[in-house]
Coordinates of C-alpha atoms in Angstrom, one line a residue:
M1 CA 20.7 17.1 11.6
G2 CA 20.8 19.9 9.4
M3 CA 19.7 19.6 5.7
A4 CA 23.6 19.5 4.4
D5 CA 24.2 16.8 6.6
Y6 CA 21.8 14.5 4.2
N7 CA 23.2 13.5 0.9
V8 CA 20.2 15.0 -0.9
T9 CA 21.9 14.9 -4.5
S10 CA 21.7 11.1 -4.4
C11 CA 17.7 12.0 -4.3
P12 CA 16.8 11.3 -8.0
L13 CA 14.3 14.4 -7.9
F14 CA 17.7 16.2 -7.6
F15 CA 19.5 15.2 -10.6
H16 CA 21.3 17.3 -12.8
I17 CA 19.9 20.2 -9.4
A18 CA 22.9 22.3 -7.6
E19 CA 23.3 21.1 -4.4
E20 CA 22.8 24.7 -3.2
E21 CA 19.5 25.1 -5.3
I22 CA 18.5 21.8 -3.9
N23 CA 18.7 23.3 0.0
K24 CA 16.6 26.3 -1.0
I25 CA 13.9 24.2 -2.5
L26 CA 13.9 22.3 1.0
E27 CA 13.9 25.1 3.1
R28 CA 11.4 26.7 1.5
S29 CA 8.9 23.9 1.4
V30 CA 9.5 21.3 4.3
V31 CA 7.7 22.0 7.2
E32 CA 8.1 19.2 9.5
T33 CA 11.2 16.6 10.2
R34 CA 9.9 13.7 11.5
T35 CA 11.8 10.4 13.2
V36 CA 10.1 7.1 13.3
D37 CA 11.7 4.3 15.3
K38 CA 12.5 1.0 13.8
G39 CA 9.2 -1.6 13.2
N40 CA 6.6 1.1 13.1
Y41 CA 3.9 2.1 11.0
V42 CA 5.1 5.4 8.3
V43 CA 1.8 5.6 6.8
R44 CA -1.4 3.2 6.1
Q45 CA -2.4 2.0 3.1
G46 CA -5.4 3.6 2.0
D47 CA -4.3 7.0 3.9
T48 CA -5.1 10.6 2.2
I49 CA -1.8 12.1 0.5
Q50 CA -1.4 15.3 1.9
F51 CA 2.6 15.7 2.2
L52 CA 5.4 14.2 -0.3
Y53 CA 7.8 12.3 2.2
L54 CA 11.2 12.2 1.6
I55 CA 13.2 9.6 3.8
M56 CA 16.6 11.2 4.0
D57 CA 17.5 8.3 6.6
G58 CA 17.0 4.7 7.1
L59 CA 15.0 2.0 5.2
V60 CA 11.2 1.4 4.6
R61 CA 9.7 -1.8 3.3
T62 CA 6.5 -1.3 1.6
E63 CA 3.4 -3.8 1.6
M64 CA 0.1 -4.4 0.6
V65 CA -2.6 -6.3 1.7
T66 CA -4.7 -8.0 -0.3
K67 CA -8.6 -9.2 -0.4
E68 CA -7.8 -12.1 0.9
G69 CA -5.8 -11.1 3.6
N70 CA -2.8 -12.1 2.5
I71 CA 0.5 -9.7 2.7
L72 CA 2.3 -9.1 -0.3
E73 CA 5.5 -7.2 0.1
I74 CA 6.3 -4.7 -2.8
E75 CA 9.8 -3.0 -2.0
F76 CA 12.1 -1.7 0.2
I77 CA 13.1 1.8 -0.1
E78 CA 16.5 3.2 1.2
S79 CA 17.2 7.5 1.5
V80 CA 17.5 9.5 0.2
R81 CA 14.0 8.5 -2.4
P82 CA 10.2 9.8 -2.0
L83 CA 7.5 7.5 -0.8
A84 CA 4.6 7.3 -3.2
P85 CA 5.6 10.3 -5.5
A86 CA 3.0 9.0 -8.6
F87 CA 0.0 9.2 -6.6
L88 CA 0.2 12.2 -4.9
V89 CA -1.5 13.7 -7.9
A90 CA -3.5 11.0 -8.6
S91 CA -7.4 11.7 -8.9
E92 CA -7.4 8.4 -5.6
N93 CA -4.8 10.1 -4.3
R94 CA -4.3 7.3 -1.2
Y95 CA -1.2 5.7 -0.1
P96 CA -1.6 2.3 -2.0
V97 CA 0.3 0.2 0.5
D98 CA 1.8 0.0 4.1
V99 CA 5.2 1.6 4.9
I100 CA 6.8 0.2 7.7
T101 CA 10.7 1.1 9.0
A102 CA 12.9 -1.6 8.6
E103 CA 15.0 0.8 10.8
K104 CA 15.0 4.3 12.9
S105 CA 14.2 6.6 9.5
V106 CA 14.0 10.0 9.6
F107 CA 11.4 12.0 6.8
Y108 CA 11.0 15.4 5.4
L109 CA 7.3 16.2 5.0
I110 CA 6.7 18.5 2.2
P111 CA 2.8 19.7 1.9
K112 CA 1.2 18.4 -1.6
S113 CA 0.8 22.3 -2.7
M114 CA 3.9 23.6 -1.8
W115 CA 5.5 20.5 -3.9
L116 CA 3.6 21.4 -6.6
K117 CA 4.4 24.8 -6.8
E118 CA 8.4 24.1 -6.5
L119 CA 7.4 21.9 -9.8
M120 CA 6.1 24.8 -12.0
L121 CA 9.4 26.9 -11.0
N122 CA 12.1 24.5 -11.4
E123 CA 11.7 22.6 -15.2
T124 CA 14.5 20.2 -14.3
L125 CA 12.9 18.8 -11.3
L126 CA 9.6 18.5 -13.2
T127 CA 11.3 16.3 -15.5
N128 CA 12.9 14.4 -12.9
F129 CA 9.8 13.8 -11.1
M130 CA 8.0 12.4 -14.4
K131 CA 10.7 10.4 -14.7
V132 CA 10.7 8.8 -11.0
N133 CA 7.2 8.3 -11.6
S134 CA 7.1 6.6 -15.1
N135 CA 10.3 4.7 -13.8
M136 CA 7.8 3.3 -11.0
T137 CA 5.4 1.9 -13.5
V138 CA 8.1 0.1 -15.6
F139 CA 9.1 -1.3 -11.7
L140 CA 5.4 -2.3 -11.1
S141 CA 4.7 -3.8 -14.7
K142 CA 6.9 -6.3 -13.9
K143 CA 6.0 -6.9 -10.4
V144 CA 2.2 -7.9 -12.4
Q145 CA 4.5 -10.2 -14.6
M146 CA 5.6 -11.7 -12.1
M147 CA 2.4 -11.9 -10.2
S148 CA 0.7 -13.4 -13.4
I149 CA 2.8 -16.3 -13.1
K150 CA 1.7 -18.9 -11.2
S151 CA 4.8 -21.1 -10.5
I152 CA 7.0 -20.0 -7.6
K153 CA 10.2 -21.3 -10.0
G154 CA 8.7 -18.9 -12.7
K155 CA 8.5 -16.0 -10.0
L156 CA 12.0 -16.9 -8.9
S157 CA 13.2 -17.4 -12.0
L158 CA 12.2 -13.9 -13.2
Y159 CA 13.2 -12.0 -10.5
I160 CA 16.6 -13.7 -10.8
L161 CA 17.1 -13.4 -14.4
E162 CA 15.7 -9.1 -13.7
N163 CA 18.9 -9.4 -11.0
T164 CA 21.4 -10.5 -13.7
T165 CA 22.6 -10.6 -16.8
P166 CA 24.8 -13.1 -19.2
Q167 CA 28.1 -10.8 -18.5
N168 CA 26.9 -10.2 -14.4
N169 CA 25.8 -13.9 -13.6
A170 CA 25.2 -13.4 -9.8
F171 CA 24.0 -10.5 -7.2
M172 CA 23.3 -10.3 -3.6
L173 CA 20.3 -11.1 -1.8
K174 CA 18.9 -7.8 -0.1
R175 CA 15.7 -10.4 1.2
T176 CA 15.5 -13.2 3.4
Q177 CA 13.9 -16.0 2.4
T178 CA 10.4 -14.7 4.3
Q179 CA 10.4 -11.7 2.7
L180 CA 10.8 -13.0 -0.9
A181 CA 7.8 -15.3 0.1
E182 CA 6.1 -12.4 1.0
Y183 CA 7.2 -10.4 -2.1
F184 CA 6.0 -12.8 -4.1
G185 CA 2.9 -13.6 -2.6
V186 CA 4.1 -17.2 -1.8
Q187 CA 4.1 -19.7 1.6
R188 CA 7.6 -19.8 2.5
P189 CA 8.2 -23.5 2.8
S190 CA 7.4 -23.8 -0.9
L191 CA 9.5 -21.0 -1.5
A192 CA 12.6 -23.2 0.3
R193 CA 11.7 -26.0 -1.7
S194 CA 11.5 -24.4 -5.5
L195 CA 15.1 -23.0 -4.6
G196 CA 16.6 -26.4 -2.8
E197 CA 15.4 -27.9 -5.6
M198 CA 16.6 -25.4 -8.5
I199 CA 20.4 -25.6 -6.2
R200 CA 20.1 -29.3 -6.7
E201 CA 19.3 -29.8 -10.0
G202 CA 22.3 -27.4 -10.7
I203 CA 20.3 -24.1 -12.2
I204 CA 21.6 -22.0 -9.3
S205 CA 23.9 -21.9 -6.2
L206 CA 23.6 -19.9 -3.0
Y207 CA 26.5 -19.3 -1.3
K208 CA 25.4 -17.4 1.8
R209 CA 23.3 -14.3 0.1
K210 CA 25.3 -14.9 -3.3
L211 CA 23.0 -16.3 -5.8
T212 CA 24.9 -17.4 -9.2
V213 CA 23.4 -18.2 -12.2
L214 CA 24.6 -21.6 -13.6
D215 CA 22.2 -22.4 -16.5
R216 CA 20.3 -18.9 -17.6
R217 CA 19.0 -21.2 -20.5
R218 CA 16.6 -23.1 -18.0
L219 CA 15.8 -20.3 -15.9
E220 CA 14.0 -18.8 -19.3
D221 CA 12.3 -21.9 -20.4
W222 CA 10.2 -21.5 -16.9
I223 CA 9.1 -17.6 -17.9

C-alpha cells in the first residue's frame, strides 16, 4: 500500500493540513514501513524512543507492568494515530508502556530528528502535536483519578460516567471483561461480581456489549 491508501487526514497530528501537504511531509520523513502480525510487541516498556511511530492500519493495546508485577492496561490505539508522542521529546525519552498488536498492523517510522525538523517548518503541525500531547495529559489525569478510587464499583462508575452523558446514557463496551479488569488493575471475578450487583440493583443494564445507565445519581455517589 502506498501513502495515498491510508486515511492520513484522520490523524490528529495532521488536522487542518491539506492531504497533498501531509503526503509531502510523510515522503520526506518516513524511513521505514513496518508490518507486525497480531499478538506481537511493537515496542517494549523502557525502550529508548528513537522514532515517532504512526499506526497507519490496524489496532494496538498499550499496557504497563507495575512494580508488583501486575499488568495494567492503559488504552487501545487505532489507526491513524501516533504512539507515545509526548515522550519523544521528554528528558526520559523511553516508552512508558508495552505496545502489542491486537490485530495485524502497519506502522510508519519517522526518526526523532526528522520529525522535530518538520515541526519547526509547519506551525499547524506543531500546534497539532502540542494539542495531541495535552489531550494525552488529560487522559492520563483521568486514569490516575480512576486508579486512586479504591472500590471496583467506584472505578466502574467513573468509567461509565466518562463514556455517557445525561442526554446520551448508553455506549458500546469496546473492552471484554478481562480487558476491563486489566484496565482497572483488578481481578476479573471481582469485576464480574460488581457488574452483576450493579445490574441486579437496577443501576445499569448490559445487553451484549451495550451498557445503559438507569440510575446516574447512584453512579455519582460511588465516586
